[in-house]
Coordinates of C-alpha atoms in Angstrom, one line a residue:
Chain X
M1 CA 0.0 0.0 0.0
L2 CA 3.0 2.3 0.7
D3 CA 4.0 2.0 -3.0
K4 CA 0.6 2.9 -4.0
K5 CA 0.7 6.0 -1.8
R6 CA 4.1 6.9 -3.4
A7 CA 2.7 6.5 -6.9
L8 CA -0.4 8.5 -6.0
A9 CA 2.0 11.2 -4.6
T10 CA 3.9 11.3 -7.8
A11 CA 0.9 11.1 -9.9
A12 CA -0.8 14.0 -8.0
S13 CA 2.4 16.0 -8.5
L14 CA 2.1 15.5 -12.2
M15 CA -1.4 16.9 -12.0
L16 CA -2.1 20.6 -12.3
C17 CA -2.0 22.0 -8.8
G18 CA -2.9 25.6 -9.3
P19 CA -5.3 28.0 -10.9
A20 CA -6.5 26.2 -14.1
G21 CA -7.7 28.9 -16.5
A22 CA -8.7 27.9 -20.0
Q23 CA -5.5 29.4 -21.3
L24 CA -3.4 27.5 -18.9
L25 CA -5.1 24.2 -19.7
S26 CA -4.5 24.6 -23.4
E27 CA -0.8 24.9 -22.9
P28 CA 1.4 21.8 -23.5
I29 CA 3.7 22.8 -20.7
Q30 CA 2.1 23.0 -17.2
P31 CA 3.4 24.9 -14.1
L32 CA 5.1 23.1 -11.2
P33 CA 2.9 22.7 -8.1
E34 CA 3.2 25.6 -5.7
K35 CA 3.4 23.3 -2.7
M36 CA 4.6 19.7 -2.1
E37 CA 3.0 17.6 0.5
L38 CA 6.0 15.7 2.0
D39 CA 7.0 14.5 5.4
A40 CA 9.4 17.2 6.6
R41 CA 11.2 14.8 8.8
K42 CA 12.0 12.4 5.9
V43 CA 13.0 15.3 3.7
S44 CA 15.4 16.3 6.4
L45 CA 16.8 12.8 6.9
G46 CA 17.0 12.4 3.2
R47 CA 19.0 15.5 2.7
S48 CA 21.5 14.4 5.3
L49 CA 21.7 11.0 3.5
F50 CA 22.0 12.7 0.1
L51 CA 25.1 14.6 1.4
D52 CA 26.4 11.5 3.4
K53 CA 29.7 10.1 2.0
R54 CA 29.3 7.0 4.1
L55 CA 27.0 5.7 1.4
S56 CA 30.2 5.0 -0.8
K57 CA 32.5 2.2 -0.2
D58 CA 35.7 4.4 0.6
N59 CA 33.6 7.3 2.1
S60 CA 34.7 9.5 -0.8
L61 CA 31.4 10.2 -2.6
S62 CA 27.9 11.1 -1.7
C63 CA 24.9 11.4 -4.0
A64 CA 25.6 15.2 -4.0
S65 CA 29.1 14.5 -5.5
C66 CA 27.5 13.9 -8.9
H67 CA 24.2 15.8 -8.2
D68 CA 25.7 18.9 -6.9
L69 CA 22.8 21.0 -5.7
A70 CA 24.7 24.2 -6.2
K71 CA 25.3 23.4 -9.9
G72 CA 21.8 22.6 -11.1
G73 CA 21.8 19.0 -9.6
V74 CA 24.6 17.8 -11.9
D75 CA 28.3 17.6 -11.9
G76 CA 29.1 19.5 -15.1
R77 CA 31.1 16.7 -16.4
Q78 CA 30.7 14.8 -19.6
S79 CA 30.5 11.5 -17.7
A80 CA 30.0 11.0 -14.0
L81 CA 33.0 10.1 -11.7
G82 CA 32.8 7.1 -9.4
I83 CA 35.0 6.0 -6.5
K84 CA 38.7 5.8 -7.1
G85 CA 38.3 8.3 -10.0
Q86 CA 36.5 5.7 -12.2
V87 CA 35.0 7.5 -15.3
G88 CA 31.3 6.5 -15.7
P89 CA 29.6 5.6 -19.0
I90 CA 27.0 8.3 -19.0
N91 CA 26.2 12.0 -18.3
T92 CA 24.7 12.7 -15.0
P93 CA 21.1 13.8 -15.3
T94 CA 19.9 16.6 -12.9
V95 CA 18.2 15.5 -9.6
Y96 CA 16.1 18.7 -9.6
N97 CA 12.4 18.0 -10.4
S98 CA 13.3 14.3 -10.9
G99 CA 10.2 13.4 -8.9
F100 CA 8.2 14.5 -11.9
N101 CA 9.9 12.0 -14.3
F102 CA 7.9 9.0 -15.2
R103 CA 10.9 6.7 -15.0
Q104 CA 14.5 7.3 -13.8
F105 CA 17.8 7.1 -15.4
W106 CA 18.5 7.8 -19.1
N107 CA 17.3 4.3 -20.1
G108 CA 14.3 4.4 -17.7
R109 CA 15.5 1.2 -15.8
A110 CA 14.2 2.4 -12.5
A111 CA 10.4 2.9 -12.1
T112 CA 10.7 5.1 -9.0
L113 CA 13.1 7.3 -7.3
E114 CA 13.3 4.7 -4.5
D115 CA 14.5 2.2 -7.0
Q116 CA 16.9 4.8 -8.4
A117 CA 18.3 5.7 -5.1
A118 CA 19.6 2.1 -4.6
G119 CA 21.4 2.0 -8.0
P120 CA 24.4 4.2 -7.5
I121 CA 25.0 2.9 -4.1
N122 CA 25.4 -0.7 -5.2
N123 CA 27.1 0.1 -8.5
P124 CA 30.8 -0.8 -8.4
G125 CA 31.6 1.9 -10.8
E126 CA 29.7 4.6 -8.9
M127 CA 29.6 4.5 -5.0
G128 CA 30.8 0.9 -5.1
S129 CA 29.1 -0.1 -1.8
N130 CA 26.4 -2.5 -0.8
W131 CA 23.7 -2.5 1.8
P132 CA 25.3 -4.5 4.4
E133 CA 28.3 -2.1 4.5
V134 CA 26.1 1.0 4.4
L135 CA 23.9 -0.3 7.2
G136 CA 26.9 -1.2 9.2
K137 CA 28.3 2.3 9.0
L138 CA 25.0 4.1 9.7
Q139 CA 24.2 1.7 12.6
K140 CA 27.4 2.8 14.3
D141 CA 26.1 6.3 14.5
P142 CA 23.6 6.6 17.4
K143 CA 22.3 9.9 16.2
T144 CA 21.5 8.5 12.7
V145 CA 19.9 5.4 14.3
Q146 CA 17.7 7.6 16.6
T147 CA 16.6 9.8 13.6
F148 CA 15.7 6.7 11.7
Y149 CA 13.7 5.1 14.6
A150 CA 11.9 8.4 15.1
I151 CA 10.5 8.1 11.5
Y152 CA 10.6 4.4 10.8
A153 CA 9.5 1.7 13.1
D154 CA 12.2 -0.7 11.9
G155 CA 15.0 1.8 12.0
V156 CA 17.9 1.8 9.6
Q157 CA 16.9 -0.4 6.7
P158 CA 17.7 -0.2 3.0
R159 CA 14.0 0.5 2.0
N160 CA 14.0 3.4 4.6
I161 CA 17.2 4.8 3.3
Q162 CA 15.7 4.7 -0.2
D163 CA 12.5 6.2 1.0
A164 CA 14.2 9.1 2.8
I165 CA 16.4 9.9 -0.2
A166 CA 13.5 9.7 -2.6
T167 CA 11.4 12.0 -0.4
F168 CA 14.2 14.5 -0.2
E169 CA 14.6 14.3 -4.0
R170 CA 10.9 14.9 -4.5
S171 CA 11.2 18.1 -2.5
L172 CA 13.8 19.4 -5.1
V173 CA 11.3 21.4 -7.1
T174 CA 12.3 24.6 -8.8
P175 CA 9.6 26.9 -9.9
S176 CA 10.8 29.4 -12.6
R177 CA 9.7 32.7 -14.0
F178 CA 8.2 30.7 -16.7
D179 CA 5.9 29.0 -14.2
R180 CA 4.7 32.4 -13.1
F181 CA 3.9 33.3 -16.6
L182 CA 2.0 30.1 -17.0
R183 CA 0.1 31.0 -13.9
G184 CA -1.0 34.4 -15.4
D185 CA 1.9 36.7 -14.6
D186 CA 2.3 38.1 -18.1
S187 CA 5.3 40.2 -17.1
A188 CA 7.2 37.2 -15.6
I189 CA 9.1 36.7 -19.0
T190 CA 10.3 39.0 -21.5
P191 CA 8.7 39.5 -24.9
D192 CA 11.7 37.8 -26.5
E193 CA 11.3 34.8 -24.2
K194 CA 7.5 34.7 -25.2
Q195 CA 8.7 34.7 -28.9
G196 CA 11.1 31.9 -28.0
Y197 CA 8.2 29.9 -26.3
A198 CA 6.1 30.4 -29.4
L199 CA 9.0 29.1 -31.7
F200 CA 9.6 26.2 -29.2
K201 CA 6.0 25.2 -29.9
S202 CA 5.9 26.0 -33.6
Y203 CA 9.1 24.1 -34.4
G204 CA 7.8 21.0 -32.7
C205 CA 10.3 20.8 -29.7
V206 CA 7.1 20.7 -27.6
A207 CA 6.1 17.4 -29.1
C208 CA 8.6 15.7 -26.8
H209 CA 9.4 18.3 -24.2
Q210 CA 5.9 19.0 -22.7
G211 CA 4.0 18.4 -19.5
V212 CA 4.8 19.7 -16.1
N213 CA 8.5 18.7 -16.4
V214 CA 9.0 20.0 -19.9
G215 CA 9.9 16.3 -20.7
G216 CA 10.6 13.4 -18.5
N217 CA 7.2 11.7 -19.3
M218 CA 8.1 9.6 -22.3
Y219 CA 10.8 7.8 -24.4
Q220 CA 12.2 8.8 -27.7
T221 CA 14.7 7.6 -30.3
F222 CA 17.8 9.8 -30.4
G223 CA 18.1 10.3 -34.2
V224 CA 14.5 10.4 -35.5
M225 CA 15.3 12.3 -38.6
G226 CA 19.1 11.5 -39.0
N227 CA 21.6 8.9 -37.7
Y228 CA 23.1 10.7 -34.8
F229 CA 25.2 7.8 -33.7
K230 CA 26.7 7.0 -37.1
D231 CA 27.7 10.6 -37.5
R232 CA 29.2 10.9 -34.0
G233 CA 30.9 7.4 -34.2
N234 CA 32.5 5.5 -31.3
L235 CA 29.3 3.6 -30.2
T236 CA 29.3 2.7 -26.5
E237 CA 27.1 0.5 -24.4
A238 CA 25.4 3.6 -23.0
D239 CA 24.3 4.6 -26.5
Q240 CA 22.1 1.5 -26.7
G241 CA 19.7 3.3 -24.4
R242 CA 16.6 1.4 -23.5
Y243 CA 17.7 -1.6 -25.5
S244 CA 20.1 -2.5 -22.8
V245 CA 17.1 -2.8 -20.5
T246 CA 14.5 -4.6 -22.6
G247 CA 16.7 -6.2 -25.3
N248 CA 14.0 -5.1 -27.8
E249 CA 15.5 -4.0 -31.2
L250 CA 12.9 -1.4 -31.3
D251 CA 14.4 0.2 -28.1
R252 CA 17.8 0.6 -29.6
H253 CA 19.0 4.3 -29.1
V254 CA 15.8 5.0 -27.3
F255 CA 16.1 7.4 -24.1
K256 CA 13.9 9.0 -21.6
V257 CA 13.3 12.4 -22.9
P258 CA 15.1 14.7 -20.4
S259 CA 13.4 17.4 -18.6
L260 CA 14.4 21.0 -19.7
R261 CA 13.9 22.7 -16.5
N262 CA 17.2 24.3 -15.4
V263 CA 18.7 23.3 -18.7
A264 CA 20.8 26.3 -18.8
L265 CA 22.6 25.1 -15.7
T266 CA 23.1 21.4 -16.7
A267 CA 25.7 21.6 -19.5
P268 CA 27.1 19.4 -21.1
Y269 CA 24.1 17.9 -22.7
F270 CA 22.7 14.5 -23.9
H271 CA 23.3 11.1 -22.5
D272 CA 26.8 11.3 -23.9
G273 CA 27.6 14.8 -22.7
T274 CA 29.0 15.7 -26.1
A275 CA 27.1 19.0 -26.5
P276 CA 29.1 21.6 -24.4
T277 CA 26.6 24.5 -24.8
L278 CA 22.9 25.0 -25.2
E279 CA 23.6 26.4 -28.7
T280 CA 25.2 23.1 -29.7
A281 CA 22.4 21.0 -28.2
V282 CA 19.8 23.0 -29.9
D283 CA 21.6 22.6 -33.3
V284 CA 21.8 18.9 -32.7
M285 CA 18.1 18.8 -31.8
F286 CA 17.1 20.6 -35.0
R287 CA 19.2 18.3 -37.1
Y288 CA 18.5 14.9 -35.7
Q289 CA 15.1 15.2 -33.9
L290 CA 13.2 17.9 -35.8
G291 CA 14.8 17.4 -39.2
R292 CA 14.7 20.9 -40.4
P293 CA 16.9 24.1 -40.5
A294 CA 16.1 27.2 -38.4
P295 CA 17.5 30.8 -38.7
A296 CA 20.0 31.6 -36.0
A297 CA 17.7 34.2 -34.6
D298 CA 15.0 31.6 -34.0
K299 CA 17.4 29.3 -32.2
A300 CA 18.6 32.2 -30.1
A301 CA 15.0 33.0 -29.1
I302 CA 14.4 29.4 -28.2
I303 CA 17.5 29.4 -26.0
G304 CA 16.3 32.6 -24.4
F305 CA 13.0 30.8 -23.6
L306 CA 14.9 27.8 -22.2
K307 CA 16.8 30.1 -19.8
S308 CA 13.4 31.3 -18.5
L309 CA 13.0 27.6 -17.1
T310 CA 15.8 28.1 -14.6
G311 CA 14.4 27.8 -11.1
E312 CA 14.1 30.8 -9.0
K313 CA 14.2 29.0 -5.7
E314 CA 13.4 25.6 -4.3
I315 CA 10.0 25.3 -2.7
A316 CA 10.3 25.9 0.9
Q317 CA 9.2 22.9 2.9
Chain W
M1 CA 11.0 -44.1 38.7
N2 CA 7.3 -45.1 37.9
A3 CA 6.3 -41.6 39.1
L4 CA 8.8 -39.9 36.8
F5 CA 7.7 -41.9 33.8
R6 CA 4.0 -41.1 34.6
T7 CA 4.7 -37.5 34.8
L8 CA 6.6 -37.6 31.6
A9 CA 3.8 -39.5 30.0
W10 CA 1.3 -36.9 31.2
L11 CA 3.5 -34.0 30.0
T12 CA 3.9 -35.6 26.6
A13 CA 0.2 -36.2 26.3
A14 CA -0.5 -32.6 27.4
C15 CA 1.9 -31.2 24.8
L16 CA 0.5 -33.3 22.1
L17 CA -3.0 -32.2 22.9
L18 CA -1.9 -28.6 23.0
A19 CA 0.1 -29.0 19.7
V20 CA -3.1 -30.3 18.0
F21 CA -4.9 -27.2 19.2
A22 CA -2.1 -24.9 18.1
F23 CA -2.1 -26.6 14.7
L24 CA -5.9 -26.0 14.4
Y25 CA -5.5 -22.4 15.6
L26 CA -2.8 -21.6 13.0
K27 CA -4.8 -23.2 10.3
T28 CA -7.8 -20.7 11.1
Q29 CA -5.3 -17.8 10.8
E30 CA -3.9 -18.8 7.4
L31 CA -6.8 -16.9 5.6
N32 CA -6.8 -13.2 5.7
V33 CA -10.4 -12.5 5.4
G34 CA -9.8 -8.9 4.6
S35 CA -7.6 -9.8 1.5
R36 CA -10.8 -10.5 -0.5
D37 CA -11.8 -6.9 -0.4
T38 CA -8.2 -5.7 -1.0
V39 CA -7.6 -7.9 -4.0
S40 CA -11.1 -7.0 -5.5
S41 CA -10.4 -3.3 -4.9
L42 CA -7.0 -3.6 -6.7
L43 CA -8.4 -5.4 -9.6
R44 CA -11.2 -2.8 -9.9
D45 CA -8.5 -0.1 -9.7
L46 CA -6.5 -1.8 -12.4
R47 CA -9.5 -2.1 -14.7
Q48 CA -10.3 1.6 -14.3
I49 CA -6.8 2.7 -14.8
D50 CA -6.5 0.5 -17.9
A51 CA -9.6 2.2 -19.2
E52 CA -8.2 5.6 -18.4
I53 CA -5.1 4.9 -20.3
D54 CA -7.1 3.9 -23.4
N55 CA -9.0 7.1 -23.0
D56 CA -6.0 9.3 -22.6
V57 CA -4.1 7.6 -25.5
L58 CA -7.0 8.5 -27.7
R59 CA -7.2 12.0 -26.3
S60 CA -3.5 12.3 -27.1
K61 CA -4.0 10.9 -30.6
T62 CA -6.7 13.5 -31.4
G63 CA -4.8 16.3 -29.8
L64 CA -7.3 16.8 -26.9
N65 CA -4.5 16.1 -24.5
K66 CA -1.8 18.7 -24.9
N67 CA 0.8 16.6 -23.2
Y68 CA 1.5 13.0 -22.1
D69 CA 1.4 13.6 -18.4
P70 CA -2.1 12.1 -18.0
V71 CA -0.8 9.0 -19.8
A72 CA 2.4 8.8 -17.8
R73 CA 0.4 9.2 -14.6
A74 CA -1.8 6.3 -15.4
Q75 CA 1.3 4.2 -16.3
Q76 CA 2.6 5.0 -12.8
L77 CA -0.7 4.0 -11.1
I78 CA -0.6 0.7 -12.9
G79 CA 2.9 0.0 -11.7
A80 CA 1.8 0.9 -8.1
A81 CA -1.4 -1.3 -8.3
Q82 CA 0.6 -4.2 -9.6
Q83 CA 3.1 -3.9 -6.6
S84 CA 0.2 -3.8 -4.1
L85 CA -1.3 -6.9 -5.8
A86 CA 2.1 -8.7 -5.6
S87 CA 2.3 -7.8 -1.9
Q88 CA -0.9 -9.7 -1.3
K89 CA 1.1 -12.9 -2.1
L90 CA -1.9 -14.7 -3.7
E91 CA 0.3 -17.8 -4.4
N92 CA 0.0 -18.4 -0.5
L93 CA -3.8 -18.8 -1.0
D94 CA -3.5 -21.1 -4.0
Y95 CA -0.3 -21.7 -6.1
S96 CA -2.4 -21.7 -9.3
L97 CA -3.3 -18.0 -8.7
K98 CA 0.4 -17.3 -9.5
V99 CA -0.1 -18.4 -13.1
A100 CA -3.2 -16.1 -13.4
E101 CA -1.2 -13.3 -11.8
K102 CA 1.6 -13.8 -14.2
G103 CA -0.8 -13.6 -17.1
L104 CA -2.0 -10.2 -15.9
T105 CA 1.5 -9.0 -15.2
E106 CA 2.6 -9.9 -18.7
A107 CA -0.5 -8.2 -20.3
L108 CA 0.1 -5.1 -18.3
A109 CA 3.8 -5.0 -19.3
A110 CA 2.8 -5.5 -22.9
K111 CA 0.2 -2.7 -22.6
L112 CA 2.6 -0.3 -20.9
D113 CA 5.4 -1.0 -23.5
L114 CA 2.9 -0.2 -26.2
V115 CA 1.8 3.0 -24.6
D116 CA 5.5 4.0 -24.4
R117 CA 5.8 3.4 -28.2
F118 CA 2.6 5.2 -28.9
K119 CA 3.8 8.3 -27.1
A120 CA 7.1 8.2 -28.9
Q121 CA 5.5 7.6 -32.4
N122 CA 2.7 10.2 -31.7
A123 CA 5.3 12.8 -30.9
I124 CA 7.1 12.3 -34.1
L125 CA 4.0 12.3 -36.1
K126 CA 2.8 15.4 -34.5
N127 CA 6.1 17.1 -35.2
S128 CA 6.2 16.3 -38.8
L129 CA 2.5 17.1 -39.3
R130 CA 2.9 20.4 -37.6
F131 CA 5.9 21.3 -39.8
L132 CA 4.5 20.0 -43.1
P133 CA 2.6 23.2 -44.1
T134 CA 5.7 25.3 -43.4
A135 CA 7.8 22.8 -45.4
A136 CA 5.4 23.0 -48.3
D137 CA 5.3 26.8 -48.3
D138 CA 9.2 26.7 -48.3
V139 CA 9.3 24.5 -51.4
K140 CA 6.9 26.8 -53.2
Q141 CA 8.8 29.9 -52.0
K142 CA 12.1 28.5 -53.2
L143 CA 10.4 27.5 -56.5
R144 CA 9.2 31.1 -57.0
E145 CA 12.6 32.4 -56.4
A146 CA 14.3 29.9 -58.7
R147 CA 15.4 30.9 -62.2
D148 CA 16.4 28.9 -65.2
A149 CA 19.6 29.3 -67.3
S150 CA 18.1 32.2 -69.1
G151 CA 17.2 34.0 -65.9
R152 CA 13.4 33.4 -66.4
P153 CA 11.3 31.9 -63.5
L154 CA 11.7 28.2 -63.3
Q155 CA 8.7 26.4 -64.4
L156 CA 8.1 23.1 -62.5
P157 CA 4.2 23.0 -62.3
A158 CA 4.2 19.2 -61.4
L159 CA 6.3 19.9 -58.3
A160 CA 4.2 22.9 -57.1
D161 CA 0.9 21.1 -57.6
G162 CA 2.3 17.8 -56.3
V163 CA 3.5 19.4 -53.1
E164 CA 0.1 21.1 -52.6
Q165 CA -1.8 17.9 -53.3
I166 CA 0.4 15.9 -51.0
L167 CA 0.1 18.4 -48.2
V168 CA -3.7 18.3 -48.5
E169 CA -3.8 14.6 -48.7
T170 CA -1.5 14.1 -45.7
L171 CA -3.5 16.6 -43.6
K172 CA -6.7 14.6 -44.4
L173 CA -4.9 11.4 -43.6
D174 CA -4.2 12.7 -40.0
A175 CA -8.0 13.1 -39.5
A176 CA -9.0 9.7 -40.8
S177 CA -6.4 7.3 -42.1
D178 CA -7.0 4.3 -44.4
N179 CA -4.7 2.2 -46.4
A180 CA -5.9 3.7 -49.7
A181 CA -5.2 7.2 -48.7
L182 CA -1.7 6.1 -47.4
A183 CA -1.1 4.5 -50.8
R184 CA -2.2 7.5 -52.6
V185 CA 0.2 9.9 -50.7
R186 CA 3.0 7.3 -51.0
S187 CA 2.5 7.2 -54.8
L188 CA 2.4 11.0 -55.1
I189 CA 5.6 11.5 -53.1
S190 CA 7.3 8.7 -55.1
L191 CA 6.5 10.5 -58.3
L192 CA 8.0 13.7 -57.0
V193 CA 11.0 11.9 -55.7
Q194 CA 11.7 10.4 -59.2
G195 CA 12.0 13.9 -60.5
R196 CA 14.4 15.0 -57.9
S197 CA 17.2 15.5 -60.4
E198 CA 15.3 18.2 -62.1
Y199 CA 15.1 20.4 -58.9
P200 CA 17.8 22.9 -58.7
G201 CA 19.9 23.9 -55.6
A202 CA 17.7 25.5 -53.0
V203 CA 14.5 24.0 -54.5
G204 CA 15.9 20.5 -54.2
D205 CA 17.1 21.2 -50.5
S206 CA 13.7 22.4 -49.4
F207 CA 12.0 19.5 -51.3
D208 CA 14.3 16.9 -49.5
I209 CA 13.1 18.3 -46.2
F210 CA 9.5 18.2 -47.3
A211 CA 9.8 14.7 -48.7
N212 CA 11.6 13.4 -45.5
H213 CA 8.7 14.7 -43.4
V214 CA 6.1 13.2 -45.7
I215 CA 7.8 9.8 -45.5
T216 CA 8.1 10.1 -41.7
I217 CA 4.4 10.8 -41.5
L218 CA 3.6 7.8 -43.6
A219 CA 5.8 5.5 -41.6
Q220 CA 4.7 6.9 -38.3
K221 CA 1.0 6.8 -39.2
E222 CA 1.3 3.1 -40.1
R223 CA 3.3 2.4 -36.9
E224 CA 0.8 4.3 -34.8
D225 CA -2.2 2.5 -36.2
D226 CA -0.3 -0.8 -35.7
V227 CA 0.5 0.1 -32.1
L228 CA -3.2 1.1 -31.4
E229 CA -4.4 -2.1 -32.9
Q230 CA -2.0 -4.1 -30.8
M231 CA -3.0 -2.1 -27.8
A232 CA -6.6 -3.0 -28.4
N233 CA -5.7 -6.7 -28.5
V234 CA -3.7 -6.9 -25.4
P235 CA -6.0 -9.0 -23.2
V236 CA -5.8 -6.8 -19.9
S237 CA -9.5 -7.0 -19.1
Q238 CA -9.6 -10.7 -19.8
Q239 CA -6.7 -11.3 -17.5
I240 CA -8.2 -9.2 -14.8
D241 CA -11.4 -11.2 -15.1
S242 CA -9.5 -14.4 -15.2
L243 CA -7.5 -13.5 -12.1
G244 CA -10.6 -12.2 -10.4
K245 CA -12.5 -15.5 -11.0
A246 CA -9.6 -17.7 -10.0
F247 CA -9.1 -15.7 -6.8
A248 CA -12.8 -15.8 -6.0
A249 CA -12.8 -19.6 -6.5
S250 CA -9.7 -20.1 -4.4
F251 CA -10.9 -17.8 -1.7
A252 CA -14.2 -19.7 -1.6
V253 CA -12.3 -23.0 -1.2
A254 CA -10.0 -21.5 1.4
S255 CA -12.9 -19.9 3.2
D256 CA -14.7 -23.4 3.4
R257 CA -11.5 -24.9 4.7
H258 CA -11.1 -22.0 7.2
D259 CA -14.7 -22.6 8.4
Q260 CA -13.9 -26.3 8.8
Y261 CA -10.8 -25.7 10.7
R262 CA -12.6 -23.1 12.8
L263 CA -15.3 -25.6 13.7
A264 CA -12.8 -28.3 14.4
M265 CA -10.9 -25.9 16.7
F266 CA -14.0 -25.1 18.6
G267 CA -15.0 -28.8 18.9
Y268 CA -11.5 -29.8 19.9
G269 CA -11.4 -26.9 22.4
A270 CA -14.6 -28.2 23.9
F271 CA -13.1 -31.6 24.2
L272 CA -10.0 -30.3 25.9
L273 CA -12.2 -28.4 28.3
V274 CA -14.1 -31.6 29.2
L275 CA -10.9 -33.5 29.5
L276 CA -9.4 -30.8 31.8
A277 CA -12.6 -30.9 33.9
F278 CA -12.3 -34.7 34.1
V279 CA -8.7 -34.6 35.0
F280 CA -9.1 -31.9 37.6
G281 CA -12.2 -33.7 38.9
R282 CA -10.3 -37.0 39.2
A283 CA -7.4 -35.2 41.0
G284 CA -9.7 -33.6 43.3
R285 CA -11.4 -36.9 44.2
R286 CA -8.0 -38.5 44.7
T287 CA -6.9 -35.6 47.0
V288 CA -10.2 -36.0 49.0
R289 CA -9.5 -39.7 49.2
V290 CA -5.9 -39.2 50.3
A291 CA -6.9 -36.6 52.9
A292 CA -9.6 -39.0 54.3

C-alpha cells in the first residue's frame, strides 16, 4: 500500500496544482505545483543521507558529488566520476524535479526514485558499496539510528534509506519565471522569451518536451530524422539506451526525454555529454530530432526561452 | 521411577493435545479475510486505470491532451497497483493463482510497452504534421525564387501542384487514415522523388526536407495505427477477469477450509475443556480420598 501511496503522490504531483484557467489548460507545458505535501522529517533525513559520503565504499562520494545542488543538480562533467576516479559511462542527469519523471535514469530502468536511489550505491563503478556495508556504517552512528527510529518503526533499513532519499529528491522542485507566466503573470518573462516559447511550440520541440517537467514523461529515439550515432561514431554501451534494459530491437538508441527545467545550468548535454553548450544542443536537436533548419535568430530566441525555465528557488518545505 | 515416567507421559500427552490445538488455531489464521476486499479493490482499480489509459491515448492521438502527463500518470498508477497486488502474495492462498497473476503482469507489461511506443510515435507524427505546411510553403517559395539558365522563372508545375496535393492529402490522412489514402500519398511523393534530379539547388534542398517529413508521417502513421491495434488486442481486461474469477474460486475453497478448521478448533477446544474438567475432577477426588 505504501507503494501505491508513493505513486499517487507522484501522480498527483504530475497533475495541475494551481489555478487552471482555460488558457493554462491549453498549454502543452504546465506549471510546477506551488506546494509539495511531503513529510518534513523524511526530507530532512533524506537531505543528510544525500550529502552523506558513508554511502560510498571508501567514504569519498555522496549522492551530491554527482548531483551537486549548487550546480543545477549535476556535476558539469561529460560523464560521472565514481569511486577511485572511475569514469562512468554516461552523463549525470539533474536531480532537480526528478520526482516528476515517469521513470528514472536515461534508459528508464528504475520505475521510481526509490529504486533509483539504490542504483548508484550498489554500482561498483559509482559509489561501489552494498547495503550491509552502508547499514553497518550508519548503525554505528547513534544519532542517525535515533533519527531513523523516530520516523521508521524498523529503523535503519535499505528501504527506509531509499524512501528518505527519494522523499528529499521529491522536494527538489524549482519553480521558474516561466511557471509564474503560465500562472498568469504576463510580465514574468520578456517578450523575447515569449517569442522563444512560441517558436519552441511551432518548431515542434514541444512534441517531446511537454508536461509539467517539460519532458521526462516519455521515451524517444535519439536520431529520429538522422543517424546521430553514425555521424558521432564510437558507439558505446550507454548509446544503446533502453535496448540495454529490454533487449528489444525497437528500443535501440531510445532514451527517456530529459526535462528541460534548469537546462541552462546542466551542461554538457545529452546522455553522452557531447554538447558543451545550449547552442550546440539546440543545433543537434534541430538536425537529428526535428529534421529541419532554423534561422540563428529563432534558435537564439528558443535558447532565451529555455533560460526562463531556470528555477528561482526551491519550494520551501 | 514409575512416578517420573508417569509425569513424563502426562506431560507428553498434554503437549500433544496442545500441539493439535495450536495446529488448528494456526490453520484458522491462514486466511486473511480482508484480502478478498483488498484484491477485489485492486483489480477494480487496475480495470479503471486501464480504461483511463485507453481514453488518454485516444485524447493524445486526437490532440485533446496537450501533453503526455495524463498517460504517464496512469502508467505509474498501474505499476503501483501491480506492486500492491504482488504484496498480497496470492500464491500463498493457492499456487495456481500465481499463473493467473503472471498472465495479468505480462498483459500489463505489454500494454505499458505499447503505450510508451505510442507516445514516442505520436510525438514524431505530431512534429512532422505540424511542420509540413511550413515545409510545403518553403518549397513553393524556393520555386518562385528559382530561375532557369536564361534568368526566367523556373517552371516546375508538377512539383508545385504535387507538393500542394500531398500536403492536403496528408493533412486529411491525419483526420482519418485508411490504407488507400496512405497508398495515394505514397504514390504522389514517389512521383516527385523520381523527378528530384530536375530540382535545382535550394528547391531540391527544401524538397528533400518536405519529402523526408512526408515519408516520416507515412511511416509513423502506419506504426501508430499498428500500435493502437496491438494495444486494443492486449487482453488486460480478460486477464483481470481471469485472475478475479480464479481468486474468488480459491478464496471460496480456502474460506470453506477455514470454516472447517474453525469448527474443528471449537470442537477440539470443547473436548479439551471436558478433558481438563475430568482430570481436575479426578485429581480432586483423589486428593479428598488421600486426605480421608
